Amino acid sequence: MTKEFSDKEREALQHRIAAKKAKRQEKNKNKKKKKKSPSDGRTILQTIFIVVRGLSIVFATILSLGIIFGAATGTGYLVSLISDVKVPSSKELTDKINTIHEASVMTYSNGQPISGISSDLIRTKVSGDQIAQTVKDALIATEDENFKHHKGVVPKAFFRAILGESMGGASSGGSTLTQQLIKQQVLGDSPTFKRKATEMVYALELEKHSTKDEILTDYLNVSPFGRNNKGQNIAGVEAAAQGIFGKSAKDLTIPEAAFIAGLPQSPIVYTPYGADGNLKSKENMQYGLGRQKDVLFNLYRNGYISKKEYDAYVAYDVSTEFIAPAAPETTTHGYLYHVVYNEAFDKVYDYLIKTDKVSEADHGNDVVKETYQKMAEQKLQQGGFTITATIDQGIYQAMQSAVANYGYLLQDGTGENQTGNVLMDNKTGAVLGFIGGLDYNTNQNNHAFDTHRSPGSSIKPILAYGPAIDMGIMGSASRLSNYPTKFASGQPIMHDTSAGTQEMMTLQDALDTSWNIPAYWTYQTILKNGQSVKPYMTKMGYKISDYQIESLPLGGGIEPSVVQHTNGYQALLNGGQYEQYYVVDSIKDSNGKEIYKHQSQPVQVFSKATSSIMAELLKGPIKSQKTTTFYGQLSNLNPTLAGADWVGKTGTSNDFVDVWLMVGTPTVTLSSWVGHDNNTPMAAMTGYNNNSQYLAQMANSIYQANPGVFGVEQRFSLDPSVTKSTVLVSTGEKPGAFTGGSYTNFTLSGPTTTSYWAKPEGAPITQYKFAIGGSDSDYANAWTKILGNNSGNNSGNNSSNNNDDADKKKQSGN
């Protein structure tokens, strides 16, 4: 690239112009068209030889100075850079060069289109004879004055650029037009020495298979030229000519051609239009106009125009030719577009990093990272990719209809209640459908993927009860204290307006009614035992800054997104195996090559025994309808669907700011969060009634679109690794003698039931402090109640009654 010139420099060069022009014209007359290379195999050897021979002197000089590479530089370093460069065949290379990138498209899982990926890039490919020769001359004179004579690289200039970059200075250019074309169409703009060496090899190779005019035409068809009068990004000289001057590239005048030829160096700075399509201010316009004058001087300096022509063109105000601004063109997308795009962006970014073998050190460099982010964005928008999503078209559309038709059920007079819903495949973690909000047109916040809120009691099975069962602290029939207690601060632990029930209740009752004190004591027991739930939560992607927060098992100190929380239930219901949620199943390039395919990476969080025990327990909150009317609502709407093996849990944060309903079957998990964007309270019954009605309608709509998705005929079953213990109903532990309190070698008898344990040894023998949590006075009271309800307590004869149905009936009455 040529630097900008002062008036004094221009005058000093003028006396050389005439002689230089005559000499160049004579040389051009005798120049013959370049011949094609006969052998690709031979070309590779020739290329390496030319590079090594041409650059070894430069490397040796750099080595002797010891400035950049130290002992690793020199010819040996060069050879190490290019030795594993696989030069593509002439056809492969020219195909990539001649390929004008296409718009990418995203599809549903069935291949039907969701949307094209938006790109405001406007480009029209034209042949070489459709481009004014003046444009070509101006480009050569300004960007690569030796273009017609070099073989693809200018070694000294190239390594001068590397030297400048390596020492932290500005690059002085160094890339020929051929190299710039390789960079744009084949390699990308990765700022690594390996990529630069590859660029050189490819440039030398391309020059052997293409004429100079073909290379120049390709460059002019693909290069960026700033913005047009609608604020759209433009690439290619034809789009630039039409978008700035309103004419074809073949009809450009010399002043117009000079303006356009100057744009590629810094398109956004030099373009006359802003992002809104309006002309820039007079001050900002001067950057582009000044650049045009430099291009005109380069044309004159290199003998393309005369002194008289140069003076006339410099005096002419080309800005009078800029066409008037027009209305910008915009496209509005919904929640689905952005969810798929964001995940696809991450996958393409990772692919580019892997393909270019970017080292960990380079990847940690902000410049490299930003460069690859821009490359990923460009590839997504213009690479002709096909992104196949996991989203089931029928299910997704049914969910959109449901929120449109039944979103009103969520409204309770407290302001607009928003919602986020996710339907996830339990086996794979694939998102089959989701609701980002009531209406994207009025609220673009994606409440399913981007909103993070307290899960309330819906976290209890994930963070407290599941880990406690997995650690062998409790079984399905264990008892937990629901006697009134306080946090360390002295604040009573409340359940709505209740401070507790003065009893040791069953785990099933604690779940069904979602009592807070039992969950509190469960978590405190885990900590007291020197254990931690951090490994469980970390494996499932939950982010928790402080695991010592007392209210953590009640939803304090944790704020997952709806999709993340759905993923937690997916793990709990999938044999304890976490499959990270995903929305993009595969990505193919414009040639149909699969550059990304989702691979399962299961993480075992809970044991299979724990998973099956929790699934059995979580049937209670749904069937009992103590905290949600979902099951009753669904039974009225669709008795067949209600016959599925439903499990689930509700959650409500303080002051009814958030309400959650997590439901699932053996095949899928369906979630629903409701709340205000400004975190203000909702009505007391919004969770119990409104959200329950809404989610029942949502489930029914999904079923109508895809009856098989809920696996109505499938059932949860206890894993063979579950240990079944016969325990006393009153204590949740095995019958046997104990000593404690005022009792010595005491044996309790009474009704028994089966308790499911995840540890092989099963339930312990009854102890005085048989429950989870509780104070000494609580146990004294509890034993008074137990002994008052049992006869023959010290007879040594334990009842063997194992009537599960009777026991369930007894529990449901608590």
Tab-separated table of C-alpha atoms in Angstrom, residues 37-401:
chain	number	residue	atom	x	y	z
A	37	SER	CA	1.499	-24.224	-14.489
A	38	PRO	CA	1.639	-27.782	-15.889
A	39	SER	CA	1.982	-29.671	-12.614
A	40	ASP	CA	0.439	-29.146	-9.195
A	41	GLY	CA	2.884	-31.582	-7.606
A	42	ARG	CA	5.880	-29.781	-9.057
A	43	THR	CA	4.315	-26.438	-8.098
A	44	ILE	CA	4.487	-27.220	-4.387
A	45	LEU	CA	8.242	-27.830	-4.532
A	46	GLN	CA	8.765	-24.754	-6.684
A	47	THR	CA	6.727	-22.652	-4.288
A	48	ILE	CA	8.699	-23.707	-1.238
A	49	PHE	CA	11.952	-23.172	-3.088
A	50	ILE	CA	10.964	-19.668	-4.214
A	51	VAL	CA	9.821	-18.679	-0.729
A	52	VAL	CA	12.930	-20.015	0.989
A	53	ARG	CA	15.315	-18.559	-1.573
A	54	GLY	CA	13.596	-15.183	-1.705
A	55	LEU	CA	13.258	-14.731	2.046
A	56	SER	CA	16.242	-16.416	3.626
A	57	ILE	CA	18.317	-13.243	3.332
A	58	VAL	CA	15.633	-11.252	5.134
A	59	PHE	CA	15.400	-13.832	7.895
A	60	ALA	CA	19.169	-13.992	8.238
A	61	THR	CA	19.283	-10.240	8.688
A	62	ILE	CA	16.560	-10.353	11.307
A	63	LEU	CA	18.378	-13.201	13.028
A	64	SER	CA	21.643	-11.269	13.184
A	65	LEU	CA	19.922	-8.306	14.725
A	66	GLY	CA	18.227	-10.581	17.279
A	67	ILE	CA	15.227	-8.283	17.430
A	68	ILE	CA	12.183	-10.439	16.851
A	69	PHE	CA	12.556	-14.135	16.831
A	70	GLY	CA	15.893	-14.695	18.521
A	71	ALA	CA	17.357	-18.115	17.919
A	72	ALA	CA	14.130	-19.406	16.390
A	73	THR	CA	14.304	-17.148	13.341
A	74	GLY	CA	16.126	-17.473	10.049
A	75	THR	CA	15.629	-19.898	7.262
A	76	GLY	CA	14.960	-22.756	9.658
A	77	TYR	CA	12.073	-20.869	11.192
A	78	LEU	CA	10.653	-20.092	7.766
A	79	VAL	CA	10.862	-23.731	6.728
A	80	SER	CA	9.127	-24.757	9.948
A	81	LEU	CA	6.299	-22.352	9.167
A	82	ILE	CA	5.697	-23.523	5.621
A	83	SER	CA	6.785	-27.164	5.797
A	84	ASP	CA	3.326	-28.426	6.717
A	85	VAL	CA	1.424	-26.034	4.449
A	86	LYS	CA	-0.617	-28.205	2.143
A	87	VAL	CA	-0.969	-26.301	-1.105
A	88	PRO	CA	-4.434	-26.882	-2.577
A	89	SER	CA	-4.804	-28.017	-6.157
A	90	SER	CA	-5.203	-25.340	-8.799
A	91	LYS	CA	-8.912	-26.155	-9.120
A	92	GLU	CA	-9.545	-26.064	-5.375
A	93	LEU	CA	-7.706	-22.782	-4.994
A	94	THR	CA	-9.351	-21.041	-7.930
A	95	ASP	CA	-12.772	-22.377	-6.909
A	96	LYS	CA	-12.372	-20.777	-3.495
A	97	ILE	CA	-11.184	-17.539	-5.045
A	98	ASN	CA	-14.068	-17.392	-7.506
A	99	THR	CA	-16.744	-18.326	-4.993
A	100	ILE	CA	-18.874	-15.370	-4.032
A	101	HIS	CA	-20.155	-16.132	-0.571
A	102	GLU	CA	-23.844	-16.844	-0.189
A	103	ALA	CA	-26.349	-16.085	2.529
A	104	SER	CA	-26.551	-18.709	5.259
A	105	VAL	CA	-29.822	-20.289	6.346
A	106	MET	CA	-31.090	-21.823	9.575
A	107	THR	CA	-33.627	-24.654	9.549
A	108	TYR	CA	-35.874	-26.577	11.899
A	109	SER	CA	-34.947	-30.165	12.752
A	110	ASN	CA	-36.995	-31.364	9.768
A	111	GLY	CA	-35.004	-29.239	7.309
A	112	GLN	CA	-37.699	-26.632	6.764
A	113	PRO	CA	-36.323	-23.068	6.813
A	114	ILE	CA	-36.537	-20.919	9.902
A	115	SER	CA	-34.899	-17.900	8.318
A	116	GLY	CA	-31.993	-16.770	6.236
A	117	ILE	CA	-29.234	-15.254	8.326
A	118	SER	CA	-29.433	-11.531	7.904
A	119	SER	CA	-26.563	-9.723	6.282
A	120	ASP	CA	-26.795	-6.157	5.087
A	121	LEU	CA	-23.926	-6.916	2.735
A	122	ILE	CA	-24.819	-5.998	-0.842
A	123	ARG	CA	-22.691	-7.535	-3.581
A	124	THR	CA	-23.069	-8.007	-7.356
A	125	LYS	CA	-20.460	-10.037	-9.196
A	126	VAL	CA	-19.400	-8.729	-12.628
A	127	SER	CA	-16.915	-9.851	-15.254
A	128	GLY	CA	-13.648	-8.042	-15.880
A	129	ASP	CA	-14.941	-6.283	-18.980
A	130	GLN	CA	-17.751	-4.771	-16.888
A	131	ILE	CA	-15.234	-2.842	-14.763
A	132	ALA	CA	-13.738	0.393	-16.052
A	133	GLN	CA	-10.001	0.070	-16.727
A	134	THR	CA	-9.507	3.266	-14.769
A	135	VAL	CA	-10.707	1.516	-11.598
A	136	LYS	CA	-8.168	-1.243	-12.117
A	137	ASP	CA	-5.391	1.246	-12.803
A	138	ALA	CA	-6.283	3.287	-9.724
A	139	LEU	CA	-6.314	0.205	-7.527
A	140	ILE	CA	-2.919	-0.987	-8.761
A	141	ALA	CA	-1.351	2.459	-8.468
A	142	THR	CA	-2.598	2.841	-4.907
A	143	GLU	CA	-2.574	-0.639	-3.364
A	144	ASP	CA	0.132	-2.557	-5.233
A	145	GLU	CA	2.156	-0.594	-7.770
A	146	ASN	CA	4.317	-3.647	-8.571
A	147	PHE	CA	1.275	-5.856	-9.163
A	148	LYS	CA	1.983	-6.412	-12.854
A	149	HIS	CA	5.553	-7.551	-12.207
A	150	HIS	CA	5.732	-9.547	-8.940
A	151	LYS	CA	4.901	-13.236	-8.606
A	152	GLY	CA	2.402	-12.818	-5.791
A	153	VAL	CA	4.571	-11.564	-2.930
A	154	VAL	CA	7.066	-8.789	-2.296
A	155	PRO	CA	9.344	-10.343	0.341
A	156	LYS	CA	10.955	-7.186	1.684
A	157	ALA	CA	7.666	-5.384	2.110
A	158	PHE	CA	6.052	-8.430	3.669
A	159	PHE	CA	8.683	-8.936	6.325
A	160	ARG	CA	8.902	-5.228	6.977
A	161	ALA	CA	5.228	-5.523	7.931
A	162	ILE	CA	5.911	-8.508	10.182
A	163	LEU	CA	8.798	-6.683	11.816
A	164	GLY	CA	6.608	-3.675	12.531
A	165	GLU	CA	3.825	-5.791	14.002
A	166	SER	CA	6.195	-7.925	16.095
A	167	MET	CA	7.782	-4.865	17.675
A	168	GLY	CA	4.411	-3.432	18.540
A	169	GLY	CA	4.393	-0.770	15.863
A	170	ALA	CA	1.993	-0.152	13.052
A	171	SER	CA	2.096	-2.303	9.982
A	172	SER	CA	3.455	-0.630	6.890
A	173	GLY	CA	1.452	-2.855	4.595
A	174	GLY	CA	3.322	-5.578	2.791
A	175	SER	CA	0.444	-7.583	1.363
A	176	THR	CA	0.117	-7.621	-2.386
A	177	LEU	CA	-3.307	-7.579	-4.024
A	178	THR	CA	-2.868	-11.311	-4.575
A	179	GLN	CA	-2.190	-11.876	-0.880
A	180	GLN	CA	-5.137	-9.714	0.099
A	181	LEU	CA	-7.381	-11.792	-2.173
A	182	ILE	CA	-6.090	-15.012	-0.576
A	183	LYS	CA	-6.740	-13.528	2.842
A	184	GLN	CA	-10.309	-12.526	1.998
A	185	GLN	CA	-11.392	-15.634	0.132
A	186	VAL	CA	-9.358	-18.488	1.568
A	187	LEU	CA	-7.545	-17.928	4.865
A	188	GLY	CA	-9.218	-15.095	6.706
A	189	ASP	CA	-7.499	-12.338	8.617
A	190	SER	CA	-5.940	-14.283	11.491
A	191	PRO	CA	-2.997	-12.244	12.887
A	192	THR	CA	-0.592	-15.181	13.292
A	193	PHE	CA	2.759	-15.779	11.626
A	194	LYS	CA	1.670	-19.231	10.517
A	195	ARG	CA	-1.288	-17.785	8.663
A	196	LYS	CA	0.895	-15.123	7.056
A	197	ALA	CA	3.365	-17.739	5.820
A	198	THR	CA	0.485	-19.784	4.414
A	199	GLU	CA	-0.819	-16.671	2.704
A	200	MET	CA	2.486	-16.207	0.934
A	201	VAL	CA	2.617	-19.793	-0.302
A	202	TYR	CA	-0.959	-19.624	-1.584
A	203	ALA	CA	-0.354	-16.277	-3.292
A	204	LEU	CA	2.636	-17.652	-5.186
A	205	GLU	CA	0.572	-20.654	-6.184
A	206	LEU	CA	-2.414	-18.595	-7.356
A	207	GLU	CA	-0.218	-16.460	-9.596
A	208	LYS	CA	0.778	-19.609	-11.492
A	209	HIS	CA	-2.795	-20.503	-12.343
A	210	SER	CA	-4.492	-17.137	-12.897
A	211	THR	CA	-3.827	-14.126	-15.073
A	212	LYS	CA	-3.269	-10.753	-13.491
A	213	ASP	CA	-6.596	-9.490	-14.827
A	214	GLU	CA	-8.414	-12.494	-13.308
A	215	ILE	CA	-6.837	-11.801	-9.912
A	216	LEU	CA	-7.645	-8.105	-10.166
A	217	THR	CA	-11.262	-8.784	-11.184
A	218	ASP	CA	-11.733	-11.259	-8.338
A	219	TYR	CA	-10.310	-8.756	-5.870
A	220	LEU	CA	-12.647	-6.024	-7.084
A	221	ASN	CA	-15.630	-8.386	-6.815
A	222	VAL	CA	-15.040	-9.442	-3.215
A	223	SER	CA	-13.423	-6.515	-1.409
A	224	PRO	CA	-15.410	-4.330	1.028
A	225	PHE	CA	-16.199	-0.779	-0.064
A	226	GLY	CA	-17.934	0.707	2.971
A	227	ARG	CA	-21.622	1.633	2.962
A	228	ASN	CA	-24.142	2.682	0.364
A	229	ASN	CA	-26.813	5.372	0.537
A	230	LYS	CA	-29.093	3.050	2.520
A	231	GLY	CA	-26.498	2.403	5.178
A	232	GLN	CA	-25.921	-1.152	3.959
A	233	ASN	CA	-22.463	-2.666	3.816
A	234	ILE	CA	-21.285	-3.084	0.247
A	235	ALA	CA	-18.714	-5.442	-1.230
A	236	GLY	CA	-17.548	-5.548	-4.815
A	237	VAL	CA	-16.962	-2.655	-7.142
A	238	GLU	CA	-20.344	-2.929	-8.871
A	239	ALA	CA	-22.286	-2.547	-5.608
A	240	ALA	CA	-19.995	0.346	-4.704
A	241	ALA	CA	-20.552	2.117	-8.013
A	242	GLN	CA	-24.340	1.648	-7.806
A	243	GLY	CA	-24.584	2.473	-4.087
A	244	ILE	CA	-22.411	5.619	-4.162
A	245	PHE	CA	-22.696	7.054	-7.655
A	246	GLY	CA	-25.830	5.316	-8.978
A	247	LYS	CA	-24.100	3.871	-12.038
A	248	SER	CA	-22.387	0.711	-13.235
A	249	ALA	CA	-18.687	0.091	-12.551
A	250	LYS	CA	-17.932	0.209	-16.275
A	251	ASP	CA	-19.289	3.765	-16.517
A	252	LEU	CA	-17.281	5.362	-13.694
A	253	THR	CA	-15.369	8.525	-14.482
A	254	ILE	CA	-11.736	8.878	-13.397
A	255	PRO	CA	-12.566	10.983	-10.275
A	256	GLU	CA	-15.286	8.461	-9.328
A	257	ALA	CA	-12.996	5.507	-9.988
A	258	ALA	CA	-10.302	7.111	-7.838
A	259	PHE	CA	-12.733	7.570	-4.972
A	260	ILE	CA	-13.882	3.941	-5.108
A	261	ALA	CA	-10.338	2.569	-5.509
A	262	GLY	CA	-9.355	4.313	-2.290
A	263	LEU	CA	-12.093	2.747	-0.197
A	264	PRO	CA	-10.773	-0.808	0.497
A	265	GLN	CA	-7.917	0.457	2.676
A	266	SER	CA	-10.393	1.648	5.335
A	267	PRO	CA	-13.947	1.240	3.991
A	268	ILE	CA	-15.959	2.504	6.951
A	269	VAL	CA	-13.739	5.556	7.464
A	270	TYR	CA	-13.617	6.587	3.825
A	271	THR	CA	-17.214	5.780	2.825
A	272	PRO	CA	-19.380	8.911	2.442
A	273	TYR	CA	-22.401	7.358	4.184
A	274	GLY	CA	-23.164	6.515	7.800
A	275	ALA	CA	-24.917	3.412	9.160
A	276	ASP	CA	-28.260	5.178	8.725
A	277	GLY	CA	-27.595	5.952	5.050
A	278	ASN	CA	-27.183	9.669	5.609
A	279	LEU	CA	-24.167	11.522	4.251
A	280	LYS	CA	-21.465	12.108	6.825
A	281	SER	CA	-20.618	15.551	8.187
A	282	LYS	CA	-18.397	17.763	6.072
A	283	GLU	CA	-15.512	17.138	8.473
A	284	ASN	CA	-15.824	13.339	8.386
A	285	MET	CA	-16.368	13.403	4.631
A	286	GLN	CA	-12.875	14.836	4.181
A	287	TYR	CA	-11.223	11.518	5.055
A	288	GLY	CA	-12.636	9.872	1.955
A	289	LEU	CA	-12.149	12.919	-0.258
A	290	GLY	CA	-8.555	13.281	0.864
A	291	ARG	CA	-7.990	9.614	0.120
A	292	GLN	CA	-9.377	10.154	-3.389
A	293	LYS	CA	-6.822	12.896	-4.043
A	294	ASP	CA	-4.028	10.548	-2.981
A	295	VAL	CA	-5.305	7.954	-5.426
A	296	LEU	CA	-5.372	10.557	-8.202
A	297	PHE	CA	-1.784	11.465	-7.445
A	298	ASN	CA	-0.801	7.799	-7.519
A	299	LEU	CA	-2.409	7.537	-10.946
A	300	TYR	CA	-0.374	10.506	-12.103
A	301	ARG	CA	2.841	9.363	-10.400
A	302	ASN	CA	2.620	5.968	-12.059
A	303	GLY	CA	1.925	7.456	-15.489
A	304	TYR	CA	-1.752	6.554	-15.891
A	305	ILE	CA	-2.901	10.184	-16.258
A	306	SER	CA	-1.183	13.384	-17.367
A	307	LYS	CA	-0.312	16.396	-15.235
A	308	LYS	CA	-3.095	18.349	-16.869
A	309	GLU	CA	-5.620	15.610	-16.137
A	310	TYR	CA	-4.374	15.291	-12.581
A	311	ASP	CA	-4.786	19.027	-11.890
A	312	ALA	CA	-8.293	19.013	-13.352
A	313	TYR	CA	-9.443	15.972	-11.417
A	314	VAL	CA	-8.011	17.182	-8.104
A	315	ALA	CA	-9.899	20.445	-8.504
A	316	TYR	CA	-13.177	18.640	-9.168
A	317	ASP	CA	-15.479	18.031	-6.156
A	318	VAL	CA	-16.519	14.422	-6.602
A	319	SER	CA	-18.900	14.635	-3.615
A	320	THR	CA	-21.404	16.379	-5.885
A	321	GLU	CA	-21.841	13.004	-7.578
A	322	PHE	CA	-22.854	11.116	-4.392
A	323	ILE	CA	-26.455	9.939	-4.685
A	324	ALA	CA	-29.038	11.036	-2.145
A	325	PRO	CA	-29.673	8.952	1.010
A	326	ALA	CA	-32.544	6.452	0.912
A	327	ALA	CA	-34.561	4.739	3.612
A	328	PRO	CA	-32.510	2.029	5.350
A	329	GLU	CA	-33.738	-1.523	4.990
A	330	THR	CA	-34.188	-3.489	8.207
A	331	THR	CA	-35.434	-6.976	9.021
A	332	THR	CA	-36.991	-7.908	12.347
A	333	HIS	CA	-36.393	-11.371	13.740
A	334	GLY	CA	-37.900	-13.150	16.711
A	335	TYR	CA	-36.570	-15.049	19.719
A	336	LEU	CA	-35.836	-18.205	17.723
A	337	TYR	CA	-33.583	-16.503	15.203
A	338	HIS	CA	-31.360	-14.984	17.853
A	339	VAL	CA	-31.103	-18.156	19.952
A	340	VAL	CA	-30.011	-20.251	16.966
A	341	TYR	CA	-27.697	-17.532	15.649
A	342	ASN	CA	-25.914	-17.043	18.983
A	343	GLU	CA	-25.191	-20.735	19.429
A	344	ALA	CA	-24.164	-21.144	15.783
A	345	PHE	CA	-21.787	-18.195	16.188
A	346	ASP	CA	-20.020	-19.961	19.067
A	347	LYS	CA	-19.687	-23.179	17.056
A	348	VAL	CA	-18.301	-21.424	13.964
A	349	TYR	CA	-15.855	-19.472	16.123
A	350	ASP	CA	-14.603	-22.715	17.695
A	351	TYR	CA	-14.340	-24.297	14.245
A	352	LEU	CA	-12.195	-21.455	12.904
A	353	ILE	CA	-9.900	-21.550	15.926
A	354	LYS	CA	-9.480	-25.306	15.554
A	355	THR	CA	-9.036	-25.204	11.777
A	356	ASP	CA	-6.337	-22.542	11.979
A	357	LYS	CA	-4.674	-24.405	14.874
A	358	VAL	CA	-4.568	-21.247	16.930
A	359	SER	CA	-2.391	-21.855	19.956
A	360	GLU	CA	-3.656	-21.360	23.474
A	361	ALA	CA	-1.333	-18.361	23.836
A	362	ASP	CA	-2.632	-16.746	20.640
A	363	HIS	CA	-6.215	-17.510	21.606
A	364	GLY	CA	-5.696	-15.605	24.835
A	365	ASN	CA	-4.705	-12.522	22.854
A	366	ASP	CA	-7.559	-10.013	22.635
A	367	VAL	CA	-6.629	-9.000	19.094
A	368	VAL	CA	-6.685	-12.605	17.896
A	369	LYS	CA	-9.944	-13.261	19.690
A	370	GLU	CA	-11.603	-10.182	18.208
A	371	THR	CA	-10.326	-11.079	14.756
A	372	TYR	CA	-11.816	-14.552	14.927
A	373	GLN	CA	-15.077	-13.217	16.266
A	374	LYS	CA	-15.341	-10.964	13.217
A	375	MET	CA	-14.436	-13.872	10.979
A	376	ALA	CA	-17.116	-16.052	12.591
A	377	GLU	CA	-19.712	-13.334	12.098
A	378	GLN	CA	-18.726	-12.915	8.470
A	379	LYS	CA	-18.795	-16.664	7.841
A	380	LEU	CA	-22.238	-16.953	9.390
A	381	GLN	CA	-23.651	-14.101	7.366
A	382	GLN	CA	-21.972	-14.780	4.038
A	383	GLY	CA	-20.584	-18.310	4.118
A	384	GLY	CA	-23.570	-20.128	2.665
A	385	PHE	CA	-23.896	-22.252	5.811
A	386	THR	CA	-26.900	-24.406	6.631
A	387	ILE	CA	-27.543	-24.445	10.374
A	388	THR	CA	-29.896	-27.226	11.436
A	389	ALA	CA	-31.555	-26.578	14.785
A	390	THR	CA	-33.010	-29.052	17.274
A	391	ILE	CA	-36.289	-27.143	17.241
A	392	ASP	CA	-39.280	-29.241	16.207
A	393	GLN	CA	-41.242	-27.075	13.769
A	394	GLY	CA	-44.690	-28.368	14.730
A	395	ILE	CA	-44.001	-28.151	18.453
A	396	TYR	CA	-42.476	-24.689	18.226
A	397	GLN	CA	-45.357	-23.284	16.239
A	398	ALA	CA	-47.857	-24.900	18.614
A	399	MET	CA	-46.092	-23.263	21.559
A	400	GLN	CA	-46.237	-19.868	19.854
A	401	SER	CA	-49.963	-20.323	19.263
